[in-house]
PDB file of C-alpha atoms in Angstrom:
ATOM      1  CA  UNK B   1      30.424   4.616 -14.532  1.00 80.00           C
ATOM      2  CA  UNK B   2      28.294   4.560 -11.390  1.00 93.00           C
ATOM      3  CA  UNK B   3      27.419   1.240  -9.729  1.00 96.00           C
ATOM      4  CA  UNK B   4      24.304   0.154  -7.832  1.00 97.00           C
ATOM      5  CA  UNK B   5      23.413  -3.079  -6.083  1.00 97.00           C
ATOM      6  CA  UNK B   6      19.947  -4.557  -6.759  1.00 97.00           C
ATOM      7  CA  UNK B   7      18.932  -7.088  -4.091  1.00 96.00           C
ATOM      8  CA  UNK B   8      15.294  -7.890  -4.969  1.00 95.00           C
ATOM      9  CA  UNK B   9      13.518  -9.364  -7.986  1.00 95.00           C
ATOM     10  CA  UNK B  10      12.764  -6.598 -10.464  1.00 95.00           C
ATOM     11  CA  UNK B  11      11.148  -6.344 -13.885  1.00 95.00           C
ATOM     12  CA  UNK B  12      13.726  -7.132 -16.565  1.00 95.00           C
ATOM     13  CA  UNK B  13      13.503  -3.578 -17.917  1.00 96.00           C
ATOM     14  CA  UNK B  14      15.474  -2.181 -14.969  1.00 96.00           C
ATOM     15  CA  UNK B  15      19.001  -2.996 -16.090  1.00 96.00           C
ATOM     16  CA  UNK B  16      18.792  -1.505 -19.618  1.00 97.00           C
ATOM     17  CA  UNK B  17      17.027   1.570 -18.223  1.00 97.00           C
ATOM     18  CA  UNK B  18      19.854   2.075 -15.729  1.00 97.00           C
ATOM     19  CA  UNK B  19      22.466   1.539 -18.416  1.00 97.00           C
ATOM     20  CA  UNK B  20      20.875   4.341 -20.460  1.00 96.00           C
ATOM     21  CA  UNK B  21      21.574   6.816 -17.645  1.00 96.00           C
ATOM     22  CA  UNK B  22      25.112   5.612 -16.982  1.00 96.00           C
ATOM     23  CA  UNK B  23      24.469   3.311 -14.024  1.00 97.00           C
ATOM     24  CA  UNK B  24      25.773  -0.269 -13.995  1.00 96.00           C
ATOM     25  CA  UNK B  25      23.514  -2.552 -11.965  1.00 96.00           C
ATOM     26  CA  UNK B  26      24.848  -5.527 -10.042  1.00 96.00           C
ATOM     27  CA  UNK B  27      21.702  -7.655 -10.046  1.00 97.00           C
ATOM     28  CA  UNK B  28      21.756 -10.102  -7.114  1.00 97.00           C
ATOM     29  CA  UNK B  29      18.152 -10.854  -6.084  1.00 96.00           C
ATOM     30  CA  UNK B  30      19.194 -14.254  -4.718  1.00 96.00           C
ATOM     31  CA  UNK B  31      21.061 -12.633  -1.811  1.00 95.00           C
ATOM     32  CA  UNK B  32      19.572 -13.174   1.622  1.00 95.00           C
ATOM     33  CA  UNK B  33      19.224 -10.264   4.012  1.00 93.00           C
ATOM     34  CA  UNK B  34      22.145 -11.650   6.026  1.00 94.00           C
ATOM     35  CA  UNK B  35      24.399 -11.705   2.949  1.00 96.00           C
ATOM     36  CA  UNK B  36      23.696  -8.172   1.770  1.00 96.00           C
ATOM     37  CA  UNK B  37      26.027  -6.258   4.134  1.00 96.00           C
ATOM     38  CA  UNK B  38      29.065  -8.154   2.846  1.00 96.00           C
ATOM     39  CA  UNK B  39      27.934  -7.715  -0.757  1.00 96.00           C
ATOM     40  CA  UNK B  40      27.452  -4.003  -0.183  1.00 96.00           C
ATOM     41  CA  UNK B  41      30.964  -3.684   1.216  1.00 95.00           C
ATOM     42  CA  UNK B  42      32.540  -5.544  -1.712  1.00 93.00           C
ATOM     43  CA  UNK B  43      32.318  -2.642  -4.196  1.00 94.00           C
ATOM     44  CA  UNK B  44      31.981   1.151  -4.031  1.00 95.00           C
ATOM     45  CA  UNK B  45      28.255   1.155  -4.742  1.00 97.00           C
ATOM     46  CA  UNK B  46      26.654   4.549  -5.171  1.00 97.00           C
ATOM     47  CA  UNK B  47      23.140   3.137  -4.991  1.00 97.00           C
ATOM     48  CA  UNK B  48      21.111   0.315  -3.461  1.00 97.00           C
ATOM     49  CA  UNK B  49      17.805  -0.830  -4.987  1.00 97.00           C
ATOM     50  CA  UNK B  50      15.398  -2.698  -2.684  1.00 96.00           C
ATOM     51  CA  UNK B  51      11.826  -3.847  -2.371  1.00 93.00           C
ATOM     52  CA  UNK B  52      10.682  -5.250   0.967  1.00 87.00           C
ATOM     53  CA  UNK B  53      13.110  -8.122   1.657  1.00 88.00           C
ATOM     54  CA  UNK B  54      15.589  -5.911   3.463  1.00 92.00           C
ATOM     55  CA  UNK B  55      15.457  -3.461   6.350  1.00 94.00           C
ATOM     56  CA  UNK B  56      17.723  -0.510   5.665  1.00 96.00           C
ATOM     57  CA  UNK B  57      19.295   0.377   9.011  1.00 96.00           C
ATOM     58  CA  UNK B  58      22.275   2.331  10.300  1.00 96.00           C
ATOM     59  CA  UNK B  59      24.215  -0.926  10.563  1.00 95.00           C
ATOM     60  CA  UNK B  60      23.540  -1.798   6.931  1.00 96.00           C
ATOM     61  CA  UNK B  61      24.445   1.698   5.723  1.00 97.00           C
ATOM     62  CA  UNK B  62      27.775   1.444   7.554  1.00 96.00           C
ATOM     63  CA  UNK B  63      28.741  -1.367   5.164  1.00 96.00           C
ATOM     64  CA  UNK B  64      28.250   0.947   2.183  1.00 95.00           C
ATOM     65  CA  UNK B  65      30.237   4.114   2.931  1.00 94.00           C
ATOM     66  CA  UNK B  66      30.028   5.200  -0.725  1.00 95.00           C
ATOM     67  CA  UNK B  67      26.231   5.007  -0.857  1.00 97.00           C
ATOM     68  CA  UNK B  68      24.499   8.152  -2.026  1.00 96.00           C
ATOM     69  CA  UNK B  69      20.952   6.846  -2.500  1.00 97.00           C
ATOM     70  CA  UNK B  70      18.621   3.972  -1.659  1.00 97.00           C
ATOM     71  CA  UNK B  71      15.881   3.400  -4.245  1.00 96.00           C
ATOM     72  CA  UNK B  72      12.777   1.663  -2.900  1.00 96.00           C
ATOM     73  CA  UNK B  73      10.882  -0.076  -5.713  1.00 94.00           C
ATOM     74  CA  UNK B  74       7.391   0.769  -4.529  1.00 90.00           C
ATOM     75  CA  UNK B  75       5.591   3.320  -2.410  1.00 90.00           C
ATOM     76  CA  UNK B  76       5.982   2.219   1.207  1.00 87.00           C
ATOM     77  CA  UNK B  77       9.158   3.089   3.071  1.00 91.00           C
ATOM     78  CA  UNK B  78       8.383   1.414   6.394  1.00 89.00           C
ATOM     79  CA  UNK B  79      11.380  -0.903   5.928  1.00 92.00           C
ATOM     80  CA  UNK B  80      13.691   2.122   5.699  1.00 94.00           C
ATOM     81  CA  UNK B  81      15.147   3.823   8.797  1.00 94.00           C
ATOM     82  CA  UNK B  82      14.865   7.365   7.495  1.00 92.00           C
ATOM     83  CA  UNK B  83      16.638   8.857  10.510  1.00 94.00           C
ATOM     84  CA  UNK B  84      19.615   6.585   9.830  1.00 95.00           C
ATOM     85  CA  UNK B  85      19.519   7.576   6.161  1.00 95.00           C
ATOM     86  CA  UNK B  86      19.574  11.253   7.067  1.00 95.00           C
ATOM     87  CA  UNK B  87      22.434  10.762   9.516  1.00 95.00           C
ATOM     88  CA  UNK B  88      24.444   8.896   6.859  1.00 96.00           C
ATOM     89  CA  UNK B  89      23.733  11.514   4.202  1.00 96.00           C
ATOM     90  CA  UNK B  90      21.985   8.970   1.985  1.00 96.00           C
ATOM     91  CA  UNK B  91      18.974  10.047  -0.086  1.00 96.00           C
ATOM     92  CA  UNK B  92      15.787   8.008  -0.206  1.00 96.00           C
ATOM     93  CA  UNK B  93      14.014   7.588  -3.542  1.00 96.00           C
ATOM     94  CA  UNK B  94      10.742   5.719  -3.908  1.00 95.00           C
ATOM     95  CA  UNK B  95       8.106   5.250  -6.592  1.00 94.00           C
ATOM     96  CA  UNK B  96       4.516   5.783  -5.448  1.00 94.00           C
ATOM     97  CA  UNK B  97       3.744   7.145  -8.920  1.00 95.00           C
ATOM     98  CA  UNK B  98       4.530   3.698 -10.316  1.00 96.00           C
ATOM     99  CA  UNK B  99       1.685   1.789  -8.707  1.00 96.00           C
ATOM    100  CA  UNK B 100      -0.811   4.440  -7.655  1.00 97.00           C
ATOM    101  CA  UNK B 101      -3.104   3.719 -10.619  1.00 97.00           C
ATOM    102  CA  UNK B 102      -3.070   0.008  -9.831  1.00 97.00           C
ATOM    103  CA  UNK B 103      -4.052   0.738  -6.230  1.00 98.00           C
ATOM    104  CA  UNK B 104      -6.754   3.186  -7.271  1.00 98.00           C
ATOM    105  CA  UNK B 105      -8.356   0.653  -9.601  1.00 98.00           C
ATOM    106  CA  UNK B 106      -8.064  -2.150  -7.069  1.00 98.00           C
ATOM    107  CA  UNK B 107      -9.722  -0.096  -4.336  1.00 98.00           C
ATOM    108  CA  UNK B 108     -12.689   0.441  -6.656  1.00 98.00           C
ATOM    109  CA  UNK B 109     -12.846  -3.324  -7.166  1.00 98.00           C
ATOM    110  CA  UNK B 110     -12.836  -3.968  -3.425  1.00 98.00           C
ATOM    111  CA  UNK B 111     -15.587  -1.420  -2.888  1.00 98.00           C
ATOM    112  CA  UNK B 112     -17.782  -3.004  -5.557  1.00 98.00           C
ATOM    113  CA  UNK B 113     -17.046  -6.493  -4.222  1.00 98.00           C
ATOM    114  CA  UNK B 114     -18.313  -5.428  -0.801  1.00 98.00           C
ATOM    115  CA  UNK B 115     -21.344  -3.465  -1.948  1.00 98.00           C
ATOM    116  CA  UNK B 116     -22.535  -6.112  -4.406  1.00 98.00           C
ATOM    117  CA  UNK B 117     -21.567  -9.305  -2.498  1.00 97.00           C
ATOM    118  CA  UNK B 118     -19.523 -10.442  -5.501  1.00 98.00           C
ATOM    119  CA  UNK B 119     -17.168 -12.828  -3.713  1.00 97.00           C
ATOM    120  CA  UNK B 120     -19.883 -14.455  -1.621  1.00 96.00           C
ATOM    121  CA  UNK B 121     -22.257 -14.813  -4.555  1.00 97.00           C
ATOM    122  CA  UNK B 122     -19.545 -16.363  -6.716  1.00 97.00           C
ATOM    123  CA  UNK B 123     -18.894 -19.021  -4.083  1.00 96.00           C
ATOM    124  CA  UNK B 124     -22.588 -19.784  -3.764  1.00 97.00           C
ATOM    125  CA  UNK B 125     -23.139 -20.238  -7.488  1.00 98.00           C
ATOM    126  CA  UNK B 126     -20.065 -22.499  -7.715  1.00 98.00           C
ATOM    127  CA  UNK B 127     -21.699 -24.652  -5.034  1.00 98.00           C
ATOM    128  CA  UNK B 128     -24.893 -24.852  -7.085  1.00 98.00           C
ATOM    129  CA  UNK B 129     -26.790 -22.277  -4.994  1.00 98.00           C
ATOM    130  CA  UNK B 130     -28.846 -19.444  -6.502  1.00 98.00           C
ATOM    131  CA  UNK B 131     -29.723 -16.716  -3.971  1.00 98.00           C
ATOM    132  CA  UNK B 132     -30.758 -13.518  -5.726  1.00 97.00           C
ATOM    133  CA  UNK B 133     -32.560 -11.706  -2.905  1.00 97.00           C
ATOM    134  CA  UNK B 134     -29.914 -12.544  -0.293  1.00 96.00           C
ATOM    135  CA  UNK B 135     -27.323 -10.940  -2.565  1.00 97.00           C
ATOM    136  CA  UNK B 136     -29.226  -7.747  -3.296  1.00 97.00           C
ATOM    137  CA  UNK B 137     -26.493  -5.117  -2.979  1.00 97.00           C
ATOM    138  CA  UNK B 138     -26.048  -1.389  -2.668  1.00 97.00           C
ATOM    139  CA  UNK B 139     -24.890   1.217  -5.173  1.00 98.00           C
ATOM    140  CA  UNK B 140     -21.845   3.427  -4.748  1.00 98.00           C
ATOM    141  CA  UNK B 141     -23.749   6.400  -6.187  1.00 97.00           C
ATOM    142  CA  UNK B 142     -25.060   8.656  -3.439  1.00 96.00           C
ATOM    143  CA  UNK B 143     -22.641   7.341  -0.802  1.00 98.00           C
ATOM    144  CA  UNK B 144     -20.006   9.411   0.962  1.00 98.00           C
ATOM    145  CA  UNK B 145     -16.561   7.861   0.680  1.00 98.00           C
ATOM    146  CA  UNK B 146     -14.045   8.959   3.317  1.00 98.00           C
ATOM    147  CA  UNK B 147     -10.340   8.691   2.555  1.00 98.00           C
ATOM    148  CA  UNK B 148      -7.828   8.648   5.381  1.00 98.00           C
ATOM    149  CA  UNK B 149      -4.709   9.970   3.645  1.00 97.00           C
ATOM    150  CA  UNK B 150      -4.691  11.941   0.419  1.00 97.00           C
ATOM    151  CA  UNK B 151      -1.314  11.260  -1.135  1.00 96.00           C
ATOM    152  CA  UNK B 152      -0.667   9.428  -4.393  1.00 96.00           C
ATOM    153  CA  UNK B 153      -2.872   6.416  -3.564  1.00 97.00           C
ATOM    154  CA  UNK B 154      -5.789   8.318  -2.081  1.00 98.00           C
ATOM    155  CA  UNK B 155      -5.844  10.702  -5.024  1.00 97.00           C
ATOM    156  CA  UNK B 156      -5.773   7.841  -7.533  1.00 98.00           C
ATOM    157  CA  UNK B 157      -8.788   6.247  -5.815  1.00 98.00           C
ATOM    158  CA  UNK B 158     -10.645   9.569  -5.665  1.00 98.00           C
ATOM    159  CA  UNK B 159     -10.164  10.188  -9.397  1.00 97.00           C
ATOM    160  CA  UNK B 160     -11.858   6.901 -10.196  1.00 98.00           C
ATOM    161  CA  UNK B 161     -14.699   7.466  -7.748  1.00 98.00           C
ATOM    162  CA  UNK B 162     -15.693  10.572  -9.677  1.00 94.00           C
ATOM    163  CA  UNK B 163     -17.571   8.468 -12.215  1.00 94.00           C
ATOM    164  CA  UNK B 164     -19.903   7.009  -9.578  1.00 97.00           C
ATOM    165  CA  UNK B 165     -21.718  10.149  -8.496  1.00 95.00           C
ATOM    166  CA  UNK B 166     -20.649   9.833  -4.883  1.00 97.00           C
ATOM    167  CA  UNK B 167     -19.230  12.387  -2.457  1.00 98.00           C
ATOM    168  CA  UNK B 168     -15.532  11.984  -1.642  1.00 98.00           C
ATOM    169  CA  UNK B 169     -14.045  13.410   1.543  1.00 98.00           C
ATOM    170  CA  UNK B 170     -10.382  13.179   2.523  1.00 98.00           C
ATOM    171  CA  UNK B 171      -8.383  13.838   5.650  1.00 97.00           C
ATOM    172  CA  UNK B 172      -4.602  14.196   5.705  1.00 97.00           C
ATOM    173  CA  UNK B 173      -2.278  15.489   8.406  1.00 94.00           C
ATOM    174  CA  UNK B 174       0.063  16.982   5.778  1.00 93.00           C
ATOM    175  CA  UNK B 175      -0.826  20.671   5.688  1.00 89.00           C
ATOM    176  CA  UNK B 176       0.676  21.036   2.193  1.00 91.00           C
ATOM    177  CA  UNK B 177      -2.039  18.843   0.680  1.00 93.00           C
ATOM    178  CA  UNK B 178      -5.017  20.724  -0.722  1.00 88.00           C
ATOM    179  CA  UNK B 179      -8.503  19.861  -1.916  1.00 88.00           C
ATOM    180  CA  UNK B 180      -8.971  19.272  -5.627  1.00 94.00           C
ATOM    181  CA  UNK B 181     -11.777  18.509  -8.039  1.00 95.00           C
ATOM    182  CA  UNK B 182     -11.961  14.898  -6.842  1.00 97.00           C
ATOM    183  CA  UNK B 183     -12.204  15.263  -3.063  1.00 97.00           C
ATOM    184  CA  UNK B 184     -12.958  17.776  -0.338  1.00 97.00           C
ATOM    185  CA  UNK B 185     -10.414  17.936   2.481  1.00 97.00           C
ATOM    186  CA  UNK B 186     -12.048  17.837   5.899  1.00 97.00           C
ATOM    187  CA  UNK B 187     -11.090  17.393   9.528  1.00 97.00           C
ATOM    188  CA  UNK B 188     -11.320  14.002  11.247  1.00 97.00           C
ATOM    189  CA  UNK B 189     -14.557  14.857  13.062  1.00 98.00           C
ATOM    190  CA  UNK B 190     -16.317  15.804   9.832  1.00 98.00           C
ATOM    191  CA  UNK B 191     -15.034  12.663   8.152  1.00 98.00           C
ATOM    192  CA  UNK B 192     -16.529  10.577  10.967  1.00 98.00           C
ATOM    193  CA  UNK B 193     -19.798  12.500  10.873  1.00 98.00           C
ATOM    194  CA  UNK B 194     -20.418  12.107   7.137  1.00 98.00           C
ATOM    195  CA  UNK B 195     -18.680   9.011   5.773  1.00 98.00           C
ATOM    196  CA  UNK B 196     -20.411   5.774   4.751  1.00 98.00           C
ATOM    197  CA  UNK B 197     -17.065   4.211   3.764  1.00 98.00           C
ATOM    198  CA  UNK B 198     -13.601   4.588   5.268  1.00 98.00           C
ATOM    199  CA  UNK B 199     -10.686   3.789   2.939  1.00 98.00           C
ATOM    200  CA  UNK B 200      -7.151   3.794   4.373  1.00 98.00           C
ATOM    201  CA  UNK B 201      -4.301   5.379   2.394  1.00 98.00           C
ATOM    202  CA  UNK B 202      -1.753   6.331   5.051  1.00 96.00           C
ATOM    203  CA  UNK B 203       1.812   4.989   5.271  1.00 94.00           C
ATOM    204  CA  UNK B 204       2.955   2.923   8.207  1.00 93.00           C
ATOM    205  CA  UNK B 205       5.079   4.596  10.867  1.00 91.00           C
ATOM    206  CA  UNK B 206       5.363   4.263  14.620  1.00 91.00           C
ATOM    207  CA  UNK B 207       3.023   7.224  14.934  1.00 92.00           C
ATOM    208  CA  UNK B 208       0.462   5.499  12.686  1.00 94.00           C
ATOM    209  CA  UNK B 209       0.574   2.115  14.433  1.00 97.00           C
ATOM    210  CA  UNK B 210      -3.070   1.132  15.067  1.00 98.00           C
ATOM    211  CA  UNK B 211      -4.134   4.623  14.007  1.00 98.00           C
ATOM    212  CA  UNK B 212      -7.493   3.092  13.127  1.00 98.00           C
ATOM    213  CA  UNK B 213      -8.513   1.640  16.464  1.00 98.00           C
ATOM    214  CA  UNK B 214     -11.581   1.012  18.608  1.00 98.00           C
ATOM    215  CA  UNK B 215     -11.927   4.694  19.549  1.00 98.00           C
ATOM    216  CA  UNK B 216     -11.710   5.952  15.984  1.00 98.00           C
ATOM    217  CA  UNK B 217     -14.166   3.341  14.665  1.00 98.00           C
ATOM    218  CA  UNK B 218     -16.621   4.094  17.461  1.00 98.00           C
ATOM    219  CA  UNK B 219     -16.580   7.776  16.512  1.00 98.00           C
ATOM    220  CA  UNK B 220     -18.368   7.343  13.180  1.00 98.00           C
ATOM    221  CA  UNK B 221     -21.918   8.611  13.124  1.00 98.00           C
ATOM    222  CA  UNK B 222     -23.232   5.522  11.343  1.00 98.00           C
ATOM    223  CA  UNK B 223     -22.049   1.975  10.574  1.00 98.00           C
ATOM    224  CA  UNK B 224     -19.379   2.082   7.873  1.00 98.00           C
ATOM    225  CA  UNK B 225     -17.672  -0.102   5.308  1.00 98.00           C
ATOM    226  CA  UNK B 226     -13.884  -0.268   5.634  1.00 98.00           C
ATOM    227  CA  UNK B 227     -11.171  -0.738   2.974  1.00 98.00           C
ATOM    228  CA  UNK B 228      -7.444  -1.115   3.630  1.00 98.00           C
ATOM    229  CA  UNK B 229      -4.998  -1.083   0.727  1.00 98.00           C
ATOM    230  CA  UNK B 230      -2.271   0.711   2.713  1.00 97.00           C
ATOM    231  CA  UNK B 231      -0.431  -1.192   5.466  1.00 97.00           C
ATOM    232  CA  UNK B 232      -1.910  -3.743   7.825  1.00 97.00           C
ATOM    233  CA  UNK B 233      -0.268  -2.271  10.901  1.00 97.00           C
ATOM    234  CA  UNK B 234      -2.198   1.007  10.658  1.00 98.00           C
ATOM    235  CA  UNK B 235      -5.359  -0.933  11.557  1.00 98.00           C
ATOM    236  CA  UNK B 236      -6.023  -2.591  14.904  1.00 98.00           C
ATOM    237  CA  UNK B 237      -7.416  -5.910  13.699  1.00 98.00           C
ATOM    238  CA  UNK B 238      -8.862  -6.810  17.094  1.00 98.00           C
ATOM    239  CA  UNK B 239     -10.807  -3.534  17.010  1.00 98.00           C
ATOM    240  CA  UNK B 240     -11.990  -4.333  13.489  1.00 98.00           C
ATOM    241  CA  UNK B 241     -13.210  -7.766  14.562  1.00 98.00           C
ATOM    242  CA  UNK B 242     -15.097  -6.203  17.456  1.00 98.00           C
ATOM    243  CA  UNK B 243     -16.641  -3.586  15.174  1.00 98.00           C
ATOM    244  CA  UNK B 244     -17.725  -6.249  12.669  1.00 98.00           C
ATOM    245  CA  UNK B 245     -19.287  -8.273  15.467  1.00 98.00           C
ATOM    246  CA  UNK B 246     -21.148  -5.265  16.852  1.00 98.00           C
ATOM    247  CA  UNK B 247     -22.228  -3.984  13.424  1.00 98.00           C
ATOM    248  CA  UNK B 248     -20.266  -0.738  13.703  1.00 98.00           C
ATOM    249  CA  UNK B 249     -18.448  -1.926  10.576  1.00 98.00           C
ATOM    250  CA  UNK B 250     -20.824  -3.387   7.987  1.00 98.00           C
ATOM    251  CA  UNK B 251     -18.101  -5.100   5.998  1.00 98.00           C
ATOM    252  CA  UNK B 252     -14.386  -4.893   5.313  1.00 98.00           C
ATOM    253  CA  UNK B 253     -12.012  -5.495   2.408  1.00 98.00           C
ATOM    254  CA  UNK B 254      -8.379  -5.984   3.389  1.00 98.00           C
ATOM    255  CA  UNK B 255      -5.516  -6.259   0.921  1.00 98.00           C
ATOM    256  CA  UNK B 256      -3.021  -6.086   3.788  1.00 98.00           C
ATOM    257  CA  UNK B 257      -2.742  -7.654   7.244  1.00 98.00           C
ATOM    258  CA  UNK B 258      -0.828  -6.772  10.389  1.00 97.00           C
ATOM    259  CA  UNK B 259       1.237  -9.943   9.849  1.00 97.00           C
ATOM    260  CA  UNK B 260       1.342 -11.219   6.276  1.00 96.00           C
ATOM    261  CA  UNK B 261       3.554 -14.223   7.106  1.00 95.00           C
ATOM    262  CA  UNK B 262       0.599 -16.413   7.967  1.00 97.00           C
ATOM    263  CA  UNK B 263       2.746 -19.227   9.375  1.00 97.00           C
ATOM    264  CA  UNK B 264       4.063 -16.887  12.091  1.00 97.00           C
ATOM    265  CA  UNK B 265       0.814 -15.461  13.474  1.00 98.00           C
ATOM    266  CA  UNK B 266       0.654 -14.938  17.216  1.00 98.00           C
ATOM    267  CA  UNK B 267      -2.335 -16.489  19.037  1.00 98.00           C
ATOM    268  CA  UNK B 268      -4.092 -13.121  18.992  1.00 98.00           C
ATOM    269  CA  UNK B 269      -3.390 -12.537  15.322  1.00 98.00           C
ATOM    270  CA  UNK B 270      -4.530 -16.069  14.524  1.00 98.00           C
ATOM    271  CA  UNK B 271      -7.825 -15.547  16.333  1.00 98.00           C
ATOM    272  CA  UNK B 272      -8.464 -12.303  14.439  1.00 98.00           C
ATOM    273  CA  UNK B 273      -7.507 -13.887  11.126  1.00 98.00           C
ATOM    274  CA  UNK B 274      -9.729 -16.919  11.728  1.00 98.00           C
ATOM    275  CA  UNK B 275     -12.700 -14.628  12.300  1.00 98.00           C
ATOM    276  CA  UNK B 276     -11.953 -12.469   9.254  1.00 98.00           C
ATOM    277  CA  UNK B 277     -11.473 -15.343   6.825  1.00 98.00           C
ATOM    278  CA  UNK B 278     -14.770 -16.947   7.849  1.00 97.00           C
ATOM    279  CA  UNK B 279     -16.834 -13.740   7.879  1.00 97.00           C
ATOM    280  CA  UNK B 280     -19.160 -13.500   4.839  1.00 96.00           C
ATOM    281  CA  UNK B 281     -18.891  -9.692   4.797  1.00 97.00           C
ATOM    282  CA  UNK B 282     -15.071  -9.622   4.616  1.00 98.00           C
ATOM    283  CA  UNK B 283     -12.957  -9.757   1.432  1.00 98.00           C
ATOM    284  CA  UNK B 284      -9.278 -10.706   1.768  1.00 98.00           C
ATOM    285  CA  UNK B 285      -6.535 -10.442  -0.865  1.00 98.00           C
ATOM    286  CA  UNK B 286      -2.744 -11.048  -0.570  1.00 98.00           C
ATOM    287  CA  UNK B 287      -1.291  -7.516  -0.832  1.00 97.00           C
ATOM    288  CA  UNK B 288      -1.805  -7.265  -4.581  1.00 97.00           C
ATOM    289  CA  UNK B 289      -3.444  -3.835  -4.838  1.00 97.00           C
ATOM    290  CA  UNK B 290      -0.429  -2.241  -6.461  1.00 96.00           C
ATOM    291  CA  UNK B 291       0.833  -5.422  -8.115  1.00 95.00           C
ATOM    292  CA  UNK B 292       0.059  -5.465 -11.845  1.00 97.00           C
ATOM    293  CA  UNK B 293       2.082  -6.237 -14.963  1.00 96.00           C
ATOM    294  CA  UNK B 294       1.941  -2.544 -15.842  1.00 97.00           C
ATOM    295  CA  UNK B 295       3.015  -1.273 -12.407  1.00 96.00           C
ATOM    296  CA  UNK B 296       5.859  -3.798 -12.261  1.00 95.00           C
ATOM    297  CA  UNK B 297       7.500  -2.049 -15.216  1.00 96.00           C
ATOM    298  CA  UNK B 298       6.302   1.468 -14.411  1.00 96.00           C
ATOM    299  CA  UNK B 299       7.960   1.404 -10.994  1.00 96.00           C
ATOM    300  CA  UNK B 300      11.296   0.874 -12.750  1.00 96.00           C
ATOM    301  CA  UNK B 301      10.649   3.814 -15.054  1.00 97.00           C
ATOM    302  CA  UNK B 302       9.806   6.100 -12.124  1.00 96.00           C
ATOM    303  CA  UNK B 303      12.826   4.996 -10.094  1.00 96.00           C
ATOM    304  CA  UNK B 304      15.278   5.381 -12.959  1.00 97.00           C
ATOM    305  CA  UNK B 305      13.924   8.840 -13.741  1.00 96.00           C
ATOM    306  CA  UNK B 306      14.463   9.835 -10.108  1.00 97.00           C
ATOM    307  CA  UNK B 307      17.934   8.282  -9.976  1.00 97.00           C
ATOM    308  CA  UNK B 308      18.898  10.215 -13.111  1.00 96.00           C
ATOM    309  CA  UNK B 309      17.561  13.462 -11.633  1.00 96.00           C
ATOM    310  CA  UNK B 310      19.280  12.840  -8.311  1.00 95.00           C
ATOM    311  CA  UNK B 311      22.647  12.144  -9.929  1.00 94.00           C
ATOM    312  CA  UNK B 312      22.240  15.314 -11.986  1.00 92.00           C
ATOM    313  CA  UNK B 313      21.673  17.318  -8.804  1.00 91.00           C
ATOM    314  CA  UNK B 314      18.059  18.031  -9.673  1.00 84.00           C
ATOM    315  CA  UNK B 315      16.420  16.014  -6.916  1.00 70.00           C
ATOM    316  CA  UNK B 316      16.692  15.753  -3.150  1.00 50.00           C
ATOM    317  CA  UNK B 317      14.915  13.292  -0.912  1.00 43.00           C
ATOM    318  CA  UNK B 318      11.842  11.929  -2.652  1.00 41.00           C
ATOM    319  CA  UNK B 319       9.226   9.815  -0.885  1.00 40.00           C
ATOM    320  CA  UNK B 320       5.453   9.601  -0.875  1.00 39.00           C
ATOM    321  CA  UNK B 321       2.456   7.522   0.077  1.00 38.00           C
TER     322      UNK B 321
END
């Protein structure tokens, strides 16, 4: 019997799914990050299952010399030191297939909320106000939607945009990614020249920190709408505020922020957040794009399938965005 340590809250389906493939799960979601190294050292765990509570570092991996894999329940791997994993000979498994449909649907919702003033109009009606002309919106049909990143999440969004009669462009630095029936792959300059909307679907890494900044936003040929369902740190929020103030960005919908622990915002982050939460052309949600009842279970199914394949020698490092 193989053992794995699970240190985050997971859908209840995980344990029986693991049992079916011969893995016994030690389910300890109550552990704090500081307690996990000792717990990891207590048994010869082959696997570690995490969400976002824990940073997987070289120091942590040293406490689990028997580890063969770390399974990240979700898409993002920015809390995983992949260089340390490689050095320790530990394989990374993640599950972007588990919540890509949730993200794709949610991005459509954010786009419609922006174009049709849904959030603002709802608040007005609840206050007893009835402003039809002020809430005249725009249609998605005929627009050009630009996707920055065309992995699992970008592709899921593009598939759903096909019903709207719009043009979808995508840019990705991964040369192995090709155009498909849902989007045309283009270079960054063409994306900036043609897009009416910029939707972010790139993972966070040091190289992608503030990838969307003042220079990039200023390079678009016309004022754009901006969506971010990826990671807050890929967007320079000060640059976004400036672009909203100048009109270079017509409106923004953010499911993620550069600091999502709102009680710990720096003065600069607080100033940006105060502007964004008061702006009538900004929609804010608490990182729920990929968080549905269906994805909660599906992530388990994807992870367990990959763990089974890995243990059978059929799978190497698996990650995605």
